[in-house]
Amino acid sequence: MKKNYLLIAFLLVATYSTCFAQKGLEIGLRVFPQATTLVNDDDFAAGDELNFKVPFKFGGGLTVGYNFTNSVGLYTGVLFSPQGTKYVNGGKTLEWEAKLNYIKIPFVVKANSNPNNGVCFLFNAGIEYGILSSATGDYSYWDGVTSSADKDIKDTFKSSALAAMMGFGAQFKFTDQILGHTMLRFDYAFGDIENPDTKTPANRTPTHPGAAGLQIGISYLLGSDN
C-alpha cells in the first residue's frame, strides 16, 4: 500500500512544475463507461474452469472542487461506480456474473496545462472511498433449457473499499466558466474486498476490483480568476 501512495505522490510532484489550474470553485458532472474485473490469483489459476469475460458498465456522478493555486486543484463528490466480473465454465454450461455497486467519494488532485488555451492537458490522481451499496450474483444455466437465477451476495464482501484512481486526457475550454474534458480513467482497490467471515476457502487469495475506461465530463467555474 505504501508503494501505491508513493507512486501517486511521485506523479503529482512530476506534474507540479508544468501544470496550472484556474482558480475558484468548480462543480462538475461526469460519466465513465468502463471495463471492470475482480482480480484474484486463485480464479486466474483455475484455467478453463473459469474463463473470464470483461463486462462493460456505466458509472458517473457529481463533483465539487476548488483550484486553490495556479498549479493545483482538489475535488471530491459522489460517484456511482458499478464493478464486477463475469465467468464462463469450461463446458460453457454455466455463466456467472458478480455485480457490485459502489457509491464512491473521491479525494483527487487535478492539474492541467494553461487553461487559457482552447485545449490543454489534464491529469488526475488520488484515492476513492467506496461504500458497497449492493452485490448480486447472476447465474445462467444451459442444460437443454436456459434458466437463470439471481442471488444477493452482499455478505460475501466487505462494506467498503479504498482504491487508487488515476486519469489523463484533454480539457476543452468552451467559455471562461464552462470546461469539458475526456480522459482515460483507471482505478484499483488496495485491499481484499472479500469478507473474511464468509470467504471460501478460508485461505483464498485476496480479491481486488479494478476498472479502466473513458471519462467524459463538464464543469462550471464559479469566481474563476486567471
Coordinates of N, CA and C in Angstrom, one line a residue:
M1 N 0.8 -1.2 0.0 CA 0.0 0.0 0.0 C 0.9 1.3 0.0
K2 N 2.0 1.2 0.8 CA 2.9 2.4 0.8 C 3.4 2.7 -0.5
K3 N 3.8 1.6 -1.3 CA 4.3 1.8 -2.6 C 3.3 2.5 -3.5
N4 N 2.0 2.2 -3.4 CA 1.0 2.8 -4.2 C 0.9 4.3 -3.9
Y5 N 0.9 4.7 -2.6 CA 0.9 6.1 -2.2 C 2.1 6.8 -2.7
L6 N 3.3 6.2 -2.7 CA 4.5 6.9 -3.1 C 4.4 7.1 -4.6
L7 N 3.9 6.1 -5.4 CA 3.7 6.3 -6.8 C 2.8 7.5 -7.1
I8 N 1.7 7.6 -6.4 CA 0.8 8.7 -6.7 C 1.5 10.0 -6.4
A9 N 2.2 10.1 -5.2 CA 2.9 11.3 -4.8 C 3.9 11.7 -5.9
F10 N 4.6 10.7 -6.4 CA 5.6 11.0 -7.4 C 5.0 11.6 -8.7
L11 N 3.9 11.0 -9.1 CA 3.2 11.5 -10.3 C 2.8 13.0 -10.1
L12 N 2.3 13.3 -8.9 CA 1.8 14.6 -8.7 C 3.0 15.6 -8.7
V13 N 4.1 15.2 -8.0 CA 5.2 16.1 -8.0 C 5.8 16.3 -9.4
A14 N 5.8 15.3 -10.2 CA 6.3 15.4 -11.5 C 5.6 16.3 -12.4
T15 N 4.3 16.5 -12.2 CA 3.5 17.4 -13.0 C 3.4 18.8 -12.4
Y16 N 3.8 19.0 -11.1 CA 3.6 20.2 -10.4 C 4.2 21.4 -11.1
S17 N 5.4 21.3 -11.6 CA 6.1 22.4 -12.2 C 5.6 22.9 -13.5
T18 N 4.8 22.1 -14.2 CA 4.4 22.5 -15.5 C 2.9 22.6 -15.7
C19 N 2.1 22.4 -14.6 CA 0.6 22.3 -14.8 C 0.0 23.5 -14.0
F20 N -1.1 24.0 -14.6 CA -1.8 25.2 -14.0 C -3.3 24.9 -14.0
A21 N -4.0 25.5 -13.0 CA -5.4 25.3 -12.9 C -6.0 26.6 -12.7
Q22 N -7.2 26.9 -13.3 CA -7.9 28.1 -13.0 C -8.4 28.2 -11.5
K23 N -8.2 29.3 -10.9 CA -8.6 29.4 -9.5 C -10.1 29.5 -9.4
G24 N -10.6 29.1 -8.3 CA -12.1 29.2 -8.0 C -12.8 27.9 -7.7
L25 N -14.0 28.0 -7.3 CA -14.8 26.8 -7.0 C -15.3 26.2 -8.4
E26 N -15.3 24.9 -8.4 CA -15.6 24.2 -9.7 C -16.6 23.1 -9.3
I27 N -17.8 23.1 -10.0 CA -18.7 22.0 -9.9 C -18.8 21.2 -11.2
G28 N -19.0 19.9 -11.2 CA -18.9 19.2 -12.4 C -19.8 18.0 -12.4
L29 N -20.1 17.5 -13.6 CA -20.8 16.3 -13.9 C -20.0 15.4 -14.8
R30 N -19.9 14.1 -14.5 CA -19.1 13.2 -15.3 C -19.7 11.8 -15.4
V31 N -19.5 11.2 -16.6 CA -19.9 9.8 -16.8 C -18.6 9.0 -17.2
F32 N -18.6 7.7 -16.9 CA -17.4 6.9 -17.3 C -17.8 5.5 -17.7
P33 N -18.0 5.2 -18.9 CA -18.1 3.8 -19.4 C -16.8 3.1 -19.1
Q34 N -16.9 1.9 -18.5 CA -15.6 1.3 -18.1 C -15.7 -0.3 -18.2
A35 N -14.6 -0.9 -18.4 CA -14.4 -2.3 -18.3 C -14.0 -2.6 -16.9
T36 N -14.6 -3.6 -16.3 CA -14.3 -4.0 -14.9 C -13.9 -5.4 -14.7
T37 N -13.2 -5.7 -13.7 CA -12.9 -7.1 -13.3 C -12.6 -7.2 -11.8
L38 N -12.6 -8.4 -11.3 CA -12.2 -8.7 -10.0 C -10.9 -9.5 -10.1
V39 N -9.8 -9.0 -9.6 CA -8.5 -9.6 -9.7 C -8.3 -10.6 -8.6
N40 N -8.2 -11.9 -8.8 CA -7.9 -12.9 -7.8 C -7.1 -14.0 -8.4
D41 N -5.9 -14.2 -7.8 CA -4.9 -15.2 -8.3 C -5.5 -16.6 -8.4
D42 N -6.3 -17.0 -7.4 CA -6.9 -18.3 -7.4 C -7.8 -18.5 -8.6
D43 N -8.6 -17.5 -8.9 CA -9.6 -17.5 -10.0 C -8.8 -17.6 -11.3
F44 N -7.7 -16.8 -11.4 CA -6.9 -16.8 -12.7 C -6.3 -18.1 -12.9
A45 N -5.9 -18.8 -11.8 CA -5.2 -20.1 -11.9 C -6.1 -21.2 -12.2
A46 N -7.4 -21.0 -12.2 CA -8.4 -22.1 -12.4 C -8.4 -22.5 -13.9
G47 N -7.8 -21.8 -14.8 CA -7.8 -22.2 -16.2 C -9.2 -22.2 -16.8
D48 N -9.4 -23.3 -17.6 CA -10.7 -23.4 -18.3 C -11.9 -23.5 -17.4
E49 N -11.7 -23.8 -16.2 CA -12.9 -23.9 -15.3 C -13.5 -22.6 -15.1
L50 N -12.7 -21.5 -15.2 CA -13.2 -20.1 -15.1 C -12.7 -19.3 -16.2
N51 N -13.4 -19.3 -17.3 CA -13.0 -18.4 -18.5 C -13.6 -17.0 -18.3
F52 N -12.7 -16.0 -18.3 CA -13.2 -14.7 -17.9 C -13.8 -13.9 -19.1
K53 N -14.8 -13.2 -18.9 CA -15.4 -12.2 -19.8 C -15.3 -10.9 -19.1
V54 N -15.1 -9.8 -19.8 CA -15.0 -8.5 -19.2 C -16.3 -7.7 -19.4
P55 N -17.0 -7.5 -18.4 CA -18.3 -6.7 -18.5 C -18.0 -5.2 -18.6
F56 N -18.8 -4.5 -19.4 CA -18.7 -3.1 -19.6 C -19.9 -2.5 -18.8
K57 N -19.6 -1.5 -18.0 CA -20.6 -0.8 -17.2 C -20.5 0.7 -17.3
F58 N -21.5 1.4 -16.9 CA -21.5 2.9 -16.9 C -21.6 3.4 -15.5
G59 N -20.7 4.3 -15.1 CA -20.7 5.0 -13.9 C -20.8 6.5 -14.1
G60 N -20.9 7.2 -13.0 CA -21.0 8.7 -13.2 C -21.3 9.3 -11.8
G61 N -21.4 10.7 -11.8 CA -21.7 11.4 -10.6 C -21.4 12.8 -10.7
L62 N -21.5 13.5 -9.5 CA -21.3 14.9 -9.4 C -20.0 15.1 -8.6
T63 N -19.3 16.2 -8.9 CA -18.1 16.6 -8.2 C -18.1 18.1 -7.8
V64 N -17.4 18.4 -6.8 CA -17.2 19.8 -6.4 C -15.7 19.9 -6.0
G65 N -15.1 21.0 -6.4 CA -13.7 21.1 -6.1 C -13.3 22.6 -6.0
Y66 N -12.0 22.8 -5.7 CA -11.5 24.1 -5.6 C -10.1 24.2 -6.2
N67 N -9.8 25.0 -7.1 CA -8.5 25.3 -7.6 C -7.9 26.4 -6.8
F68 N -7.1 25.9 -5.8 CA -6.7 26.9 -4.8 C -5.4 27.6 -5.0
T69 N -4.6 27.1 -6.1 CA -3.4 27.9 -6.5 C -3.4 27.8 -8.0
N70 N -2.4 28.4 -8.6 CA -2.3 28.4 -10.1 C -1.6 27.1 -10.6
S71 N -1.4 26.2 -9.7 CA -0.7 25.0 -10.1 C -1.5 23.7 -9.7
V72 N -2.5 23.7 -8.8 CA -3.1 22.5 -8.4 C -4.5 22.8 -7.9
G73 N -5.4 21.8 -8.0 CA -6.7 21.9 -7.5 C -7.1 20.6 -6.9
L74 N -8.2 20.5 -6.1 CA -8.6 19.3 -5.4 C -10.1 19.2 -5.6
Y75 N -10.6 18.0 -5.8 CA -12.0 17.8 -5.9 C -12.5 16.6 -5.1
T76 N -13.7 16.6 -4.7 CA -14.4 15.5 -4.1 C -15.8 15.4 -4.8
G77 N -16.7 14.6 -4.2 CA -18.0 14.4 -4.8 C -18.6 13.1 -4.4
V78 N -19.6 12.7 -5.2 CA -20.3 11.4 -5.0 C -20.4 10.8 -6.4
L79 N -19.9 9.6 -6.5 CA -19.9 8.8 -7.8 C -20.6 7.5 -7.6
F80 N -21.3 7.1 -8.6 CA -21.9 5.7 -8.7 C -21.0 4.9 -9.6
S81 N -20.4 3.8 -9.1 CA -19.5 3.0 -9.9 C -19.8 1.5 -9.8
P82 N -20.5 1.0 -10.8 CA -20.8 -0.5 -10.9 C -19.5 -1.2 -11.3
Q83 N -19.2 -2.3 -10.6 CA -18.0 -3.1 -10.9 C -18.3 -4.5 -10.8
G84 N -17.4 -5.4 -11.1 CA -17.6 -6.8 -11.1 C -16.8 -7.6 -12.1
T85 N -17.2 -8.8 -12.3 CA -16.6 -9.7 -13.3 C -17.6 -10.7 -13.8
K86 N -17.2 -11.4 -14.9 CA -18.0 -12.5 -15.4 C -17.2 -13.7 -15.7
Y87 N -17.8 -14.9 -15.5 CA -17.1 -16.1 -15.7 C -17.9 -17.1 -16.5
V88 N -17.3 -17.9 -17.4 CA -18.0 -19.0 -18.1 C -17.2 -20.2 -17.8
N89 N -17.8 -21.3 -17.4 CA -17.1 -22.6 -17.2 C -16.6 -23.2 -18.5
G90 N -15.7 -24.2 -18.3 CA -15.1 -24.8 -19.5 C -16.1 -25.4 -20.4
G91 N -17.2 -26.0 -19.9 CA -18.2 -26.7 -20.8 C -19.2 -25.7 -21.3
K92 N -19.0 -24.4 -21.0 CA -20.0 -23.4 -21.4 C -21.4 -23.7 -21.1
T93 N -21.6 -24.4 -19.9 CA -22.9 -24.7 -19.4 C -23.4 -23.7 -18.3
L94 N -22.4 -22.9 -17.8 CA -22.7 -22.0 -16.7 C -22.0 -20.7 -16.9
E95 N -22.8 -19.6 -16.8 CA -22.2 -18.3 -16.8 C -22.6 -17.6 -15.6
W96 N -21.6 -17.0 -14.9 CA -21.9 -16.3 -13.6 C -21.3 -15.0 -13.7
E97 N -22.0 -14.0 -13.2 CA -21.5 -12.6 -13.1 C -21.7 -12.0 -11.7
A98 N -20.6 -11.5 -11.2 CA -20.7 -10.8 -9.9 C -20.9 -9.3 -10.2
K99 N -22.0 -8.7 -9.7 CA -22.3 -7.3 -9.9 C -22.2 -6.6 -8.6
L100 N -21.2 -5.7 -8.5 CA -21.0 -4.9 -7.3 C -21.3 -3.4 -7.6
N101 N -22.1 -2.8 -6.8 CA -22.4 -1.4 -7.0 C -21.8 -0.6 -5.8
Y102 N -20.9 0.3 -6.1 CA -20.3 1.2 -5.1 C -20.7 2.6 -5.2
I103 N -20.9 3.3 -4.1 CA -21.0 4.7 -4.0 C -19.6 5.2 -3.6
K104 N -19.0 6.0 -4.4 CA -17.6 6.4 -4.2 C -17.5 7.8 -3.8
I105 N -16.6 8.1 -2.9 CA -16.3 9.5 -2.5 C -14.8 9.7 -2.9
P106 N -14.6 10.5 -3.9 CA -13.2 10.7 -4.4 C -12.5 11.9 -3.6
F107 N -11.2 11.7 -3.5 CA -10.4 12.8 -3.0 C -9.2 12.9 -4.0
V108 N -9.3 13.8 -5.0 CA -8.5 13.7 -6.1 C -7.8 15.1 -6.4
V109 N -6.5 15.0 -6.7 CA -5.8 16.2 -7.1 C -5.9 16.3 -8.6
K110 N -6.2 17.5 -9.2 CA -6.3 17.7 -10.6 C -5.3 18.8 -11.0
A111 N -4.7 18.6 -12.2 CA -3.8 19.6 -12.7 C -4.0 19.7 -14.2
N112 N -3.9 20.8 -14.8 CA -4.0 21.0 -16.3 C -3.0 22.0 -16.7
S113 N -2.6 21.9 -18.0 CA -1.7 22.9 -18.6 C -2.5 24.2 -18.8
N114 N -2.0 25.2 -19.4 CA -2.5 26.6 -19.5 C -4.0 26.5 -19.8
P115 N -4.9 26.9 -18.9 CA -6.3 26.9 -19.1 C -6.8 27.9 -20.1
N116 N -6.0 28.9 -20.4 CA -6.4 29.8 -21.4 C -6.4 29.3 -22.8
N117 N -5.7 28.2 -23.0 CA -5.8 27.5 -24.3 C -7.1 26.8 -24.6
G118 N -7.5 26.7 -25.8 CA -8.7 26.0 -26.1 C -8.7 24.6 -25.7
V119 N -7.6 23.9 -25.9 CA -7.4 22.5 -25.5 C -6.1 22.4 -24.7
C120 N -6.2 21.7 -23.5 CA -5.0 21.6 -22.7 C -4.9 20.2 -22.1
F121 N -3.7 19.8 -21.6 CA -3.5 18.5 -21.0 C -4.2 18.5 -19.6
L122 N -4.8 17.4 -19.2 CA -5.4 17.3 -17.9 C -4.9 16.0 -17.2
F123 N -4.6 16.1 -15.9 CA -4.2 14.9 -15.1 C -4.9 14.9 -13.8
N124 N -5.3 13.7 -13.4 CA -6.0 13.5 -12.1 C -5.3 12.3 -11.4
A125 N -5.2 12.4 -10.1 CA -4.7 11.3 -9.3 C -5.2 11.4 -7.9
G126 N -5.5 10.3 -7.2 CA -6.0 10.4 -5.8 C -6.5 9.1 -5.4
I127 N -7.4 9.1 -4.4 CA -8.0 7.9 -3.8 C -9.5 8.1 -3.8
E128 N -10.2 6.9 -3.8 CA -11.6 6.9 -3.7 C -12.1 5.9 -2.6
Y129 N -12.9 6.4 -1.7 CA -13.5 5.6 -0.7 C -14.8 5.1 -1.2
G130 N -14.9 3.8 -1.3 CA -16.1 3.2 -1.9 C -17.0 2.5 -0.8
I131 N -18.3 2.8 -0.9 CA -19.3 2.1 0.0 C -20.1 1.2 -0.8
L132 N -20.1 -0.1 -0.5 CA -20.8 -1.1 -1.2 C -22.3 -1.0 -1.0
S133 N -23.0 -0.6 -2.0 CA -24.5 -0.4 -1.8 C -25.3 -1.7 -2.2
S134 N -24.7 -2.5 -3.1 CA -25.4 -3.8 -3.4 C -24.4 -4.7 -4.1
A135 N -24.7 -6.0 -4.0 CA -23.9 -7.0 -4.7 C -24.8 -8.2 -5.0
T136 N -24.8 -8.6 -6.3 CA -25.6 -9.7 -6.7 C -24.8 -10.7 -7.6
G137 N -25.1 -11.9 -7.5 CA -24.6 -12.9 -8.4 C -25.6 -13.4 -9.4
D138 N -25.4 -13.2 -10.6 CA -26.3 -13.7 -11.7 C -25.9 -14.9 -12.3
Y139 N -26.7 -16.0 -12.3 CA -26.3 -17.3 -12.8 C -27.2 -17.6 -14.0
S140 N -26.6 -18.1 -15.1 CA -27.3 -18.6 -16.3 C -26.9 -20.0 -16.6
Y141 N -27.8 -20.9 -16.8 CA -27.5 -22.3 -17.0 C -28.0 -22.7 -18.4
W142 N -27.2 -23.6 -19.0 CA -27.6 -24.2 -20.3 C -27.6 -25.7 -20.1
D143 N -28.8 -26.3 -20.0 CA -28.9 -27.8 -19.8 C -30.1 -28.2 -20.6
G144 N -30.0 -28.0 -21.9 CA -31.1 -28.3 -22.8 C -32.1 -27.1 -22.8
V145 N -32.3 -26.6 -21.6 CA -33.2 -25.4 -21.5 C -32.4 -24.3 -20.7
T146 N -32.5 -23.1 -21.2 CA -31.8 -22.0 -20.5 C -32.6 -21.6 -19.3
S147 N -31.9 -21.4 -18.1 CA -32.5 -20.9 -16.9 C -31.6 -20.0 -16.3
S148 N -32.1 -19.1 -15.4 CA -31.2 -18.2 -14.7 C -31.7 -17.9 -13.3
A149 N -30.8 -17.4 -12.5 CA -31.2 -17.1 -11.1 C -30.3 -16.0 -10.6
D150 N -30.8 -15.1 -9.7 CA -30.1 -14.0 -9.1 C -30.0 -14.3 -7.6
K151 N -28.8 -14.0 -7.0 CA -28.6 -14.2 -5.6 C -27.9 -13.0 -5.0
D152 N -28.4 -12.6 -3.8 CA -27.8 -11.5 -3.1 C -26.5 -12.0 -2.5
I153 N -25.4 -11.4 -2.8 CA -24.1 -11.9 -2.3 C -23.4 -10.7 -1.6
K154 N -24.1 -9.8 -1.1 CA -23.5 -8.6 -0.4 C -22.7 -9.0 0.8
D155 N -23.2 -10.1 1.5 CA -22.5 -10.5 2.7 C -21.1 -11.1 2.4
T156 N -20.9 -11.5 1.1 CA -19.6 -12.1 0.7 C -18.5 -11.0 0.7
F157 N -18.9 -9.7 0.7 CA -17.9 -8.7 0.5 C -17.9 -7.7 1.7
K158 N -16.8 -7.0 1.9 CA -16.7 -6.0 2.9 C -17.5 -4.8 2.5
S159 N -17.9 -4.0 3.5 CA -18.9 -2.9 3.3 C -18.2 -1.7 2.6
S160 N -16.9 -1.7 2.6 CA -16.2 -0.5 2.0 C -14.9 -1.0 1.4
A161 N -14.3 -0.1 0.5 CA -13.1 -0.4 -0.1 C -12.4 0.9 -0.4
L162 N -11.1 0.9 -0.3 CA -10.3 2.1 -0.7 C -9.5 1.8 -2.0
A163 N -9.6 2.7 -2.9 CA -8.9 2.5 -4.2 C -8.1 3.7 -4.7
A164 N -7.1 3.4 -5.4 CA -6.3 4.4 -6.1 C -7.0 4.7 -7.4
M165 N -6.9 6.0 -7.8 CA -7.5 6.4 -9.1 C -6.5 7.3 -9.8
M166 N -6.4 7.1 -11.2 CA -5.6 8.0 -12.0 C -6.2 8.2 -13.3
G167 N -6.1 9.4 -13.9 CA -6.6 9.6 -15.2 C -5.8 10.7 -15.9
F168 N -5.8 10.6 -17.3 CA -5.1 11.7 -18.0 C -5.8 11.8 -19.4
G169 N -5.8 13.1 -19.9 CA -6.5 13.3 -21.1 C -6.5 14.8 -21.5
A170 N -7.6 15.3 -22.1 CA -7.6 16.6 -22.6 C -8.8 17.4 -22.0
Q171 N -8.5 18.7 -21.7 CA -9.6 19.6 -21.2 C -9.9 20.6 -22.3
F172 N -11.2 20.9 -22.5 CA -11.6 21.8 -23.5 C -12.3 23.0 -22.9
K173 N -11.9 24.2 -23.3 CA -12.4 25.5 -22.8 C -13.5 25.9 -23.8
F174 N -14.8 25.9 -23.3 CA -15.9 26.3 -24.1 C -16.2 27.8 -23.9
T175 N -16.1 28.2 -22.6 CA -16.2 29.6 -22.3 C -15.3 29.8 -21.1
D176 N -15.2 31.1 -20.5 CA -14.4 31.3 -19.3 C -14.9 30.5 -18.1
Q177 N -16.2 30.1 -18.1 CA -16.7 29.4 -17.0 C -17.0 27.9 -17.2
I178 N -17.1 27.6 -18.5 CA -17.6 26.2 -18.8 C -16.4 25.4 -19.5
L179 N -16.1 24.3 -18.9 CA -15.0 23.4 -19.3 C -15.5 22.0 -19.6
G180 N -15.0 21.4 -20.5 CA -15.3 19.9 -20.8 C -14.0 19.1 -20.7
H181 N -14.1 17.8 -20.6 CA -12.9 17.0 -20.6 C -13.2 15.6 -21.1
T182 N -12.2 14.9 -21.6 CA -12.3 13.5 -21.9 C -10.9 13.0 -21.4
M183 N -10.9 11.8 -20.7 CA -9.7 11.2 -20.2 C -9.8 9.7 -20.1
L184 N -8.7 9.0 -20.2 CA -8.6 7.6 -19.8 C -8.6 7.6 -18.3
R185 N -9.4 6.7 -17.7 CA -9.5 6.6 -16.3 C -9.3 5.2 -15.8
F186 N -8.5 5.1 -14.7 CA -8.2 3.8 -14.1 C -8.4 3.8 -12.6
D187 N -8.9 2.7 -12.0 CA -8.9 2.6 -10.6 C -8.7 1.2 -10.2
Y188 N -8.1 1.0 -9.0 CA -7.8 -0.3 -8.5 C -7.8 -0.3 -6.9
A189 N -8.5 -1.2 -6.3 CA -8.6 -1.3 -4.9 C -7.3 -1.8 -4.2
F190 N -7.0 -1.2 -3.1 CA -5.8 -1.6 -2.4 C -5.9 -3.0 -1.7
G191 N -6.9 -3.2 -0.9 CA -7.0 -4.4 0.0 C -8.0 -5.4 -0.6
D192 N -8.1 -6.5 0.1 CA -9.0 -7.6 -0.2 C -10.4 -7.1 0.1
I193 N -11.3 -7.2 -0.9 CA -12.7 -6.8 -0.7 C -13.6 -7.9 -0.2
E194 N -13.1 -9.1 -0.1 CA -14.0 -10.2 0.4 C -14.1 -10.3 1.9
N195 N -15.2 -10.6 2.4 CA -15.5 -10.7 3.8 C -14.8 -12.0 4.4
P196 N -13.8 -11.8 5.3 CA -13.1 -13.0 5.8 C -14.0 -14.0 6.5
D197 N -15.1 -13.5 7.0 CA -16.1 -14.4 7.8 C -16.8 -15.4 6.8
T198 N -16.9 -15.0 5.5 CA -17.7 -15.8 4.6 C -16.8 -16.4 3.5
K199 N -15.5 -16.1 3.5 CA -14.6 -16.5 2.4 C -14.4 -18.0 2.4
T200 N -14.6 -18.6 1.2 CA -14.4 -20.0 1.0 C -13.5 -20.3 -0.2
P201 N -12.4 -21.0 0.0 CA -11.9 -21.5 1.3 C -11.3 -20.3 2.1
A202 N -11.0 -20.6 3.3 CA -10.6 -19.5 4.2 C -9.2 -18.9 3.8
N203 N -8.4 -19.7 3.1 CA -7.1 -19.2 2.6 C -7.1 -18.7 1.2
R204 N -8.3 -18.4 0.7 CA -8.5 -17.9 -0.7 C -7.6 -16.6 -0.8
T205 N -7.0 -16.4 -1.9 CA -6.2 -15.2 -2.2 C -7.0 -13.9 -2.2
P206 N -6.4 -12.8 -2.0 CA -7.2 -11.5 -1.9 C -7.8 -11.2 -3.3
T207 N -9.0 -10.5 -3.2 CA -9.7 -10.1 -4.4 C -9.7 -8.5 -4.5
H208 N -9.3 -8.0 -5.6 CA -9.2 -6.6 -5.8 C -10.0 -6.1 -7.0
P209 N -11.0 -5.3 -6.9 CA -11.7 -4.8 -8.0 C -10.9 -3.7 -8.8
G210 N -11.0 -3.8 -10.1 CA -10.3 -2.8 -10.9 C -11.1 -2.4 -12.1
A211 N -10.9 -1.2 -12.6 CA -11.6 -0.7 -13.8 C -10.8 0.2 -14.7
A212 N -11.1 0.2 -15.9 CA -10.4 1.0 -16.9 C -11.5 1.5 -17.9
G213 N -11.4 2.8 -18.2 CA -12.4 3.3 -19.2 C -12.2 4.7 -19.6
L214 N -13.2 5.3 -20.2 CA -13.2 6.6 -20.7 C -14.1 7.5 -19.8
Q215 N -13.5 8.6 -19.3 CA -14.4 9.6 -18.6 C -14.6 10.8 -19.4
I216 N -15.9 11.2 -19.4 CA -16.3 12.4 -20.1 C -17.0 13.3 -19.1
G217 N -16.7 14.6 -19.1 CA -17.2 15.5 -18.0 C -17.4 16.9 -18.5
I218 N -18.2 17.6 -17.8 CA -18.3 19.1 -18.0 C -18.3 19.7 -16.6
S219 N -17.7 20.9 -16.5 CA -17.5 21.6 -15.3 C -17.9 23.1 -15.5
Y220 N -18.4 23.7 -14.4 CA -18.7 25.1 -14.3 C -17.9 25.8 -13.2
L221 N -17.1 26.8 -13.6 CA -16.3 27.5 -12.7 C -17.0 28.7 -12.1
L222 N -17.0 28.8 -10.8 CA -17.6 29.9 -10.0 C -16.4 30.8 -9.5
G223 N -16.5 32.1 -9.8 CA -15.5 33.0 -9.3 C -14.1 32.7 -9.8
S224 N -14.0 32.2 -11.0 CA -12.6 31.9 -11.6 C -11.8 33.2 -11.7
D225 N -10.5 33.0 -11.5 CA -9.6 34.1 -11.5 C -8.3 33.6 -12.2
N226 N -8.1 34.0 -13.5 CA -6.9 33.6 -14.2 C -5.8 34.5 -13.8

